Short mmCIF file of C-alpha atoms in Angstrom, two decimals:
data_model
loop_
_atom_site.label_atom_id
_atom_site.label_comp_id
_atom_site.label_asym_id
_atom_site.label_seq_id
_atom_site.Cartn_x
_atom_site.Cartn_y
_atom_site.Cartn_z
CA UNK A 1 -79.25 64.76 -30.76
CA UNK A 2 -76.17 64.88 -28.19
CA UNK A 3 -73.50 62.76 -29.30
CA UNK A 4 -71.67 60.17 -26.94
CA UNK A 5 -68.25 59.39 -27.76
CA UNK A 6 -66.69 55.90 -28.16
CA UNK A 7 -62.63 56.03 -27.74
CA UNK A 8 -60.85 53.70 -30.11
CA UNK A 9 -58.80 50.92 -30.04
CA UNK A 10 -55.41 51.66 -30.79
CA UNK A 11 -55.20 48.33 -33.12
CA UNK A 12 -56.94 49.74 -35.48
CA UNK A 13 -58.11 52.86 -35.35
CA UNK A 14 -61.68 51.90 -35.00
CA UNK A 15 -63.96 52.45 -31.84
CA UNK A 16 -63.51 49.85 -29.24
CA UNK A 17 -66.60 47.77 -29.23
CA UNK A 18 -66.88 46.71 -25.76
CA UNK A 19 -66.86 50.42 -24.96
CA UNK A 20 -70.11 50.79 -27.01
CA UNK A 21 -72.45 48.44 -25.32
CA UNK A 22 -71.18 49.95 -22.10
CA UNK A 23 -72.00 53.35 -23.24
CA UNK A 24 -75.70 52.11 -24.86
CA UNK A 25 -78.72 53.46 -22.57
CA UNK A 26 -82.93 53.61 -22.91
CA UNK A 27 -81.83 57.49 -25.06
CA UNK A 28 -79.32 55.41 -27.67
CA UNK A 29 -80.93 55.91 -30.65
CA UNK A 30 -78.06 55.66 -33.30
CA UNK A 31 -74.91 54.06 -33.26
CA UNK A 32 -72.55 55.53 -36.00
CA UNK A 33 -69.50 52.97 -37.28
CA UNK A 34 -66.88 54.61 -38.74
CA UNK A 35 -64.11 52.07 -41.04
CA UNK A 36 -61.06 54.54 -40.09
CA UNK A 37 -58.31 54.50 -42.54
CA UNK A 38 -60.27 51.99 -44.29
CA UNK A 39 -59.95 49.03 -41.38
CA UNK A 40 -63.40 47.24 -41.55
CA UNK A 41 -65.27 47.02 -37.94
CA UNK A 42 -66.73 44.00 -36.71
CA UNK A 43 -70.11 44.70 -38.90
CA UNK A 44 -71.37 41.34 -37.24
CA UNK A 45 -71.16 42.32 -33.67
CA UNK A 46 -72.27 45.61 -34.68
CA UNK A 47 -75.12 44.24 -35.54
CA UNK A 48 -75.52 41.88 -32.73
CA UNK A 49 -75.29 44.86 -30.45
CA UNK A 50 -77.83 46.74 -31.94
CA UNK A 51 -80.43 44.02 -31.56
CA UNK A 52 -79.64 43.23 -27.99
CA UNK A 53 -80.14 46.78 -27.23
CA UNK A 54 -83.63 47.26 -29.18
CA UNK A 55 -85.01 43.81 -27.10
CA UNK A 56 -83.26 45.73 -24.25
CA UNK A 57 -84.95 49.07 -24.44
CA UNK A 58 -87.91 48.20 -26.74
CA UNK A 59 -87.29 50.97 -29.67
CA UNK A 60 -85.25 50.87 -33.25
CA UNK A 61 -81.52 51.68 -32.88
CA UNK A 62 -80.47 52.83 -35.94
CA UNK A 63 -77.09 51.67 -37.53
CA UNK A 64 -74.70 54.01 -39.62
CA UNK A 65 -72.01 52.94 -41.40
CA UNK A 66 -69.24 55.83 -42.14
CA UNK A 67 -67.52 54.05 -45.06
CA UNK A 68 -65.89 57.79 -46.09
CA UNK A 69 -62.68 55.94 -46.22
CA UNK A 70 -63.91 52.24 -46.69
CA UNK A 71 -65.12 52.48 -50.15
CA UNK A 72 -65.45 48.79 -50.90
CA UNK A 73 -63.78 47.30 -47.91
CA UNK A 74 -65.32 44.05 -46.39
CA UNK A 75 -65.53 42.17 -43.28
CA UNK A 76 -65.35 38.38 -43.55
CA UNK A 77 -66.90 38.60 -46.55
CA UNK A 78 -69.27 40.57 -46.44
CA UNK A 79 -68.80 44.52 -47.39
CA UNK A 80 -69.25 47.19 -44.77
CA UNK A 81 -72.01 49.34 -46.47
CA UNK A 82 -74.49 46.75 -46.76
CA UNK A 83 -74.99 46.64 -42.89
CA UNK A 84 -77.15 48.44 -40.94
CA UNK A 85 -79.44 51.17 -41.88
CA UNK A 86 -77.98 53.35 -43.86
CA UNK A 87 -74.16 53.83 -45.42
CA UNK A 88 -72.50 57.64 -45.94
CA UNK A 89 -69.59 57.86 -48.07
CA UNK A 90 -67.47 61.16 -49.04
CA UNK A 91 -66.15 62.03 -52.88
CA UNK A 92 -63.85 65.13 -51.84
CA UNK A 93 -60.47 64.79 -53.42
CA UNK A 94 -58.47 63.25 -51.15
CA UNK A 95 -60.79 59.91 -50.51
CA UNK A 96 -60.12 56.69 -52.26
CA UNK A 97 -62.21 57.78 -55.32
CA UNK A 98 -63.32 61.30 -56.32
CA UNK A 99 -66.22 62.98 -57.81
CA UNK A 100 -64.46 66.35 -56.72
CA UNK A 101 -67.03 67.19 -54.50
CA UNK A 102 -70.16 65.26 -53.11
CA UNK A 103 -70.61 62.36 -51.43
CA UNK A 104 -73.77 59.52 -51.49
CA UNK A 105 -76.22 57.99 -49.20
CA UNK A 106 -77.19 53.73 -49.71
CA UNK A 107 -79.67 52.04 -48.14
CA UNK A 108 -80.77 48.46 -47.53
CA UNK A 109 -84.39 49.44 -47.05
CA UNK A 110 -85.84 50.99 -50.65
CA UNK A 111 -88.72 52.75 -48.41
CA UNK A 112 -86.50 54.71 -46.28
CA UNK A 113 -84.58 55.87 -49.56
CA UNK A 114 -87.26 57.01 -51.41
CA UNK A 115 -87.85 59.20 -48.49
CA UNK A 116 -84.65 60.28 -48.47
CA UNK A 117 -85.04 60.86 -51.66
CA UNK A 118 -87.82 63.60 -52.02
CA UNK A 119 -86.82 65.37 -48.84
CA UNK A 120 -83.46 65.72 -51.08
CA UNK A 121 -85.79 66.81 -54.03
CA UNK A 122 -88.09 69.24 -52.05
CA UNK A 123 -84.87 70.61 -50.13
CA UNK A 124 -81.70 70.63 -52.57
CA UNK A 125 -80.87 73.26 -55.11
CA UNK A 126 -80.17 72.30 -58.96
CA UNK A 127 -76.50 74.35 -59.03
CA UNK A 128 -76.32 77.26 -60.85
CA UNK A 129 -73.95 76.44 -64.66
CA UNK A 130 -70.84 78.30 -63.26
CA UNK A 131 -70.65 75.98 -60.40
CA UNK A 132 -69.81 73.84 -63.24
CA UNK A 133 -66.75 75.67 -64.46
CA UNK A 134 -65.61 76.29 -61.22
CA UNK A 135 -65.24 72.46 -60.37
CA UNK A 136 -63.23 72.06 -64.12
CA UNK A 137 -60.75 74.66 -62.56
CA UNK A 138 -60.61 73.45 -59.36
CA UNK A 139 -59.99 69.78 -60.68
CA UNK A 140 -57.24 71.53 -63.45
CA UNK A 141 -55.61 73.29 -60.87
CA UNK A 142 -56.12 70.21 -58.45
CA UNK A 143 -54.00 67.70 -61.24
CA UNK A 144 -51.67 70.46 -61.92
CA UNK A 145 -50.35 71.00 -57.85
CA UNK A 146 -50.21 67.17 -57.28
CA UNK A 147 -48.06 66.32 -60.56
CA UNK A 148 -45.23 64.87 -59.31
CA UNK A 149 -42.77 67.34 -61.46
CA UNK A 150 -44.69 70.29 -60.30
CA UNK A 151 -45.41 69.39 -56.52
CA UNK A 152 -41.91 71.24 -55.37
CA UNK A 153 -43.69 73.99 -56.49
CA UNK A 154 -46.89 73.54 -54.25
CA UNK A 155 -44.90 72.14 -51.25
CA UNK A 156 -42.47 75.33 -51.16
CA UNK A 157 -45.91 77.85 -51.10
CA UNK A 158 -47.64 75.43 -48.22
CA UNK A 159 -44.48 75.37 -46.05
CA UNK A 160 -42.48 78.84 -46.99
CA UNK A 161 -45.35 81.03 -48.00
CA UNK A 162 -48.66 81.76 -46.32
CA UNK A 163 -50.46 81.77 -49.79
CA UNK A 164 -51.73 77.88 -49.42
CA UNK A 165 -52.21 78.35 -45.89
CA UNK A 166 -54.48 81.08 -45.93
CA UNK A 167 -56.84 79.14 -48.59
CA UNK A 168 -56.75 75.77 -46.45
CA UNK A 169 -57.14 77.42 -43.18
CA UNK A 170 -60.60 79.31 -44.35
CA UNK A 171 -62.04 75.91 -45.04
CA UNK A 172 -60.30 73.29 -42.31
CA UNK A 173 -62.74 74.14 -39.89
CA UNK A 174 -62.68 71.49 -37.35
CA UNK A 175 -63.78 72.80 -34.39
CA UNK A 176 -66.54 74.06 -35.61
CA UNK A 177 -70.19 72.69 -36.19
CA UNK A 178 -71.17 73.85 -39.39
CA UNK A 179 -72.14 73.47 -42.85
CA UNK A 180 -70.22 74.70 -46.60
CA UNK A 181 -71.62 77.17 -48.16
CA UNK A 182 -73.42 75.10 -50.79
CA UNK A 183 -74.29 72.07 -48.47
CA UNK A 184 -77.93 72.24 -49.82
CA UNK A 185 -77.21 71.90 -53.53
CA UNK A 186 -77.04 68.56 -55.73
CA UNK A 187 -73.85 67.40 -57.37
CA UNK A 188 -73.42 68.76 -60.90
CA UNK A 189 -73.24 66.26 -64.07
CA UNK A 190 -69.56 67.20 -64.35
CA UNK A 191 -68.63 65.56 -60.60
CA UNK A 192 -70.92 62.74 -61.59
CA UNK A 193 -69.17 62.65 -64.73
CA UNK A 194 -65.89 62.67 -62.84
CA UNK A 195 -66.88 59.66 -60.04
CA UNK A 196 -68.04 57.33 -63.02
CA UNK A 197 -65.03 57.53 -64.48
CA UNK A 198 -63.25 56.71 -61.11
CA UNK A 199 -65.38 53.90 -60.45
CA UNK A 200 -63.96 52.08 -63.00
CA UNK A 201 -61.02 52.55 -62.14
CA UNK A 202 -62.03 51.33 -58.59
CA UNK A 203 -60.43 47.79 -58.69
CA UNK A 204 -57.23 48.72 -59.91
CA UNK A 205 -56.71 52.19 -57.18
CA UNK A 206 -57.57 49.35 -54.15
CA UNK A 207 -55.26 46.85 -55.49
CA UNK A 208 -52.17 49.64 -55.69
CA UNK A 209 -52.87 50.52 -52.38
CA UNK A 210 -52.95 47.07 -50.74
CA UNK A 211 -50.08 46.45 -52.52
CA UNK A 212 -48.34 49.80 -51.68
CA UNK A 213 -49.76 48.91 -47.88
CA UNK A 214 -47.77 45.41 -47.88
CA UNK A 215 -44.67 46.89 -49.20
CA UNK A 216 -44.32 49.44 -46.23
CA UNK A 217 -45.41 46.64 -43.58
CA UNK A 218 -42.64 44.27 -45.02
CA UNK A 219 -39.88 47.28 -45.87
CA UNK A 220 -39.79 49.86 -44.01
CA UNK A 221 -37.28 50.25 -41.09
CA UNK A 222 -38.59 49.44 -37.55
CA UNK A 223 -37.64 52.29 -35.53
CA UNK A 224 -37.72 52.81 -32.01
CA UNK A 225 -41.33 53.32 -30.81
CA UNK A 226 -42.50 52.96 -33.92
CA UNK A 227 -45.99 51.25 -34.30
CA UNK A 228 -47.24 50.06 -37.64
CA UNK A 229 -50.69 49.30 -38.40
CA UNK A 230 -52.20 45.88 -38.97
CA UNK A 231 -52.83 44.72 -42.26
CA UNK A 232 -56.39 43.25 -42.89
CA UNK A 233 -58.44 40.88 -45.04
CA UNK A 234 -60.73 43.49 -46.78
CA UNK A 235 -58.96 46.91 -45.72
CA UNK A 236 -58.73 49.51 -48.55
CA UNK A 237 -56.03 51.48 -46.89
CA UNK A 238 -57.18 55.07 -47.51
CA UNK A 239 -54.10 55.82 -45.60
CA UNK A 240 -51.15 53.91 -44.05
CA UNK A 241 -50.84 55.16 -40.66
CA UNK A 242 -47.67 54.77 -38.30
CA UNK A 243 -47.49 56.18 -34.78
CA UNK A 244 -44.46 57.55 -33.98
CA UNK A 245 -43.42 59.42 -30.71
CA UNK A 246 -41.62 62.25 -31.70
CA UNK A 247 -44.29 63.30 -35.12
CA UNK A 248 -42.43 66.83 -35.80
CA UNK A 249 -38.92 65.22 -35.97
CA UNK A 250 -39.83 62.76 -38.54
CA UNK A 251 -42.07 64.95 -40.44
CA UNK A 252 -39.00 67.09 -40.90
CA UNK A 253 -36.17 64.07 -41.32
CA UNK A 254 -38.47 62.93 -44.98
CA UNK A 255 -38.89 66.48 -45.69
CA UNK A 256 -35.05 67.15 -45.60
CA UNK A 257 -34.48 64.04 -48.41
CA UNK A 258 -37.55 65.14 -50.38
CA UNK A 259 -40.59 63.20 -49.18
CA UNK A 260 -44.11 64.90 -47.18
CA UNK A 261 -45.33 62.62 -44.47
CA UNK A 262 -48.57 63.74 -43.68
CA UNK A 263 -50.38 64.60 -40.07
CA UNK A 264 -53.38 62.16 -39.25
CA UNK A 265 -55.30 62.90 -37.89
CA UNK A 266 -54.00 66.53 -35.48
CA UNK A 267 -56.90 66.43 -32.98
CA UNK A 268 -59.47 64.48 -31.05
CA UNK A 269 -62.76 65.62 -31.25
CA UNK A 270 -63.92 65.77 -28.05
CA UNK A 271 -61.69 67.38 -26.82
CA UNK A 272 -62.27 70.39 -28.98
CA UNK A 273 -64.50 73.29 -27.23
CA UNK A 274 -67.48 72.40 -30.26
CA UNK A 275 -67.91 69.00 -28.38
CA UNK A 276 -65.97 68.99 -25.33
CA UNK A 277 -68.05 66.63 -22.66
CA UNK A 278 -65.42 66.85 -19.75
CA UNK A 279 -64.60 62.85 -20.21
CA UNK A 280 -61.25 61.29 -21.15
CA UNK A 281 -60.25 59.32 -24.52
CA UNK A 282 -56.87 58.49 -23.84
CA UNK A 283 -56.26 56.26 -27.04
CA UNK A 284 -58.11 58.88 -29.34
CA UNK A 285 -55.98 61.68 -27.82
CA UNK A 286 -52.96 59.93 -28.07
CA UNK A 287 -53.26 58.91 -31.61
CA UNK A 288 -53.97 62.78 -32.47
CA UNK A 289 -50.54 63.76 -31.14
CA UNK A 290 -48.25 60.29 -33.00
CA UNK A 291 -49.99 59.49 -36.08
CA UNK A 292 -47.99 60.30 -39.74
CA UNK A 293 -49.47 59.05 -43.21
CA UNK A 294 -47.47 57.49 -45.91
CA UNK A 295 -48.95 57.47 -49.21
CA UNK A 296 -50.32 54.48 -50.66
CA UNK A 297 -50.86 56.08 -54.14
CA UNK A 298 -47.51 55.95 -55.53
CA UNK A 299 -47.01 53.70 -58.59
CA UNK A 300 -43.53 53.39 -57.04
CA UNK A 301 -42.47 54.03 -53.47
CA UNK A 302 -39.09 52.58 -52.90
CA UNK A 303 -37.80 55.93 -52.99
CA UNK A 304 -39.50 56.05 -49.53
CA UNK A 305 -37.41 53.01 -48.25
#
């Protein structure tokens, strides 16, 4: 499959539908929707799209929904994983809910996940039991770097030490097409064990970060060339994003009164030598280079203000 990119619109963060039934030809045979930052697309002309092209071109056009940071989030009603084909979401630590690892497939056709299914049953590995322990330590040591009286600690050895640096960098391997190491194993009971417990929790984690979201849309200082993102019926805000123009200076302005803005997202993928097709995506490429995160997890975040 070659991939054909979409640039985004710069209101939300999500690809710019008119550019996708430009881009739609007789070899489209997916179209992949991703909710970015947790901003619901237009699932309805999504789907609208999709059937003009298969009356167009005479074959199925499958529909993806990337819901890695839209856990939940709806559009007009109707929530973003139940369109289309299939729905992928993403457990890793830093999504909206965690299993530690792992992510899931859902399907609206039971057929097409049963064969899902067994190819996962014929092809996946049962981990071996020390995988196990190795996900209890990683989730320990995980709780213990991001406890708000110990994070000075883990902030000093990202930024003054290469000790963090030289475990992140091993793994943040963006520009290139690959798989982890144990891609073609099953989650363990432990991360299940871990993501059921989260689940319930779900209601309450989306409702601190809409609020958190609000807060910073109705608070925080409007500086020049500054652009804040929308707030939305049905958005989960796995991140609040701001565009700034100068990222580096205001990275380093919160740093200097004790608060980490974070980087999202530092590149554009097609522009990266992996996927580089020669073509321009302005928007895409632009947001790369402005876009800072403030955290919407915070119980409290005046301190922020």
């Amino acid at each position: 499959n070659v991939p054909r990119f979409i640039d985004i619109d710069l209101a939300d963060f999500n690809m710019n539908l008119d550019l996708v039934e430009e881009a739609i030809d007789e070899r489209t045979r997916v179209i992949i929707a991703t909710h970015t930052f947790g901003y619901p697309q237009d699932i309805h002309r999504l789907e609208t799209i999709v059937k003009d092209a298969e009356n167009k071109y005479g074959h199925k056009v499958w529909l993806m929904q990337d819901c890695c940071h839209a856990f939940g989030a709806e559009w007009k009603g109707k929530m973003v994983g139940t369109s289309g084909d299939v729905a992928v979401y993403a457990f890793n630590v830093s999504k909206i809910i965690t299993s530690v690892f792992g992510g899931m497939l859902t399907f609206q056709d039971k057929g097409i996940a049963e064969k899902v299914r067994r190819w996962r049953d014929r092809n996946f590995q049962t981990p071996k039991w020390s995988k196990t322990w190795k996900r209890r330590i990683y989730l320990l040591a995980f709780y213990f770097a991001f406890h708000p009286r110990l994070y000075g600690i883990t902030y000093w050895l990202k930024t003054k030490t290469p000790v963090l640096r030289s475990l992140t960098d091993a793994y943040h391997l963006d520009d290139k097409i690959h798989f982890p190491p144990d891609a073609n194993e099953r989650m363990n009971d432990m991360e299940a064990a871990v993501g059921l417990r989260q689940l319930k929790k779900y209601d309450r984690i989306v409702e601190n970060r809409r609020k958190n979201a609000l807060f910073y849309q109705e608070n925080l200082e409007r500086r020049n060339g500054w652009v804040f993102p929308p707030i939305r019926l049905g958005a989960t805000y796995s991140h609040y994003v701001v565009r700034v123009p100068e990222r580096e200076k205001t990275i380093k302005h919160y740093a200097s009164i004790g608060q980490e803005i974070g980087k999202l997202i530092q590149y554009c993928i097609p522009d990266m030598r992996s996927y580089y097709d020669g073509k321009k995506y302005p928007n895409a490429s632009r947001t790369s280079r402005e876009t800072i995160n403030f955290t919407v997890t915070k119980e409290n975040i005046n301190t922020l203000i």
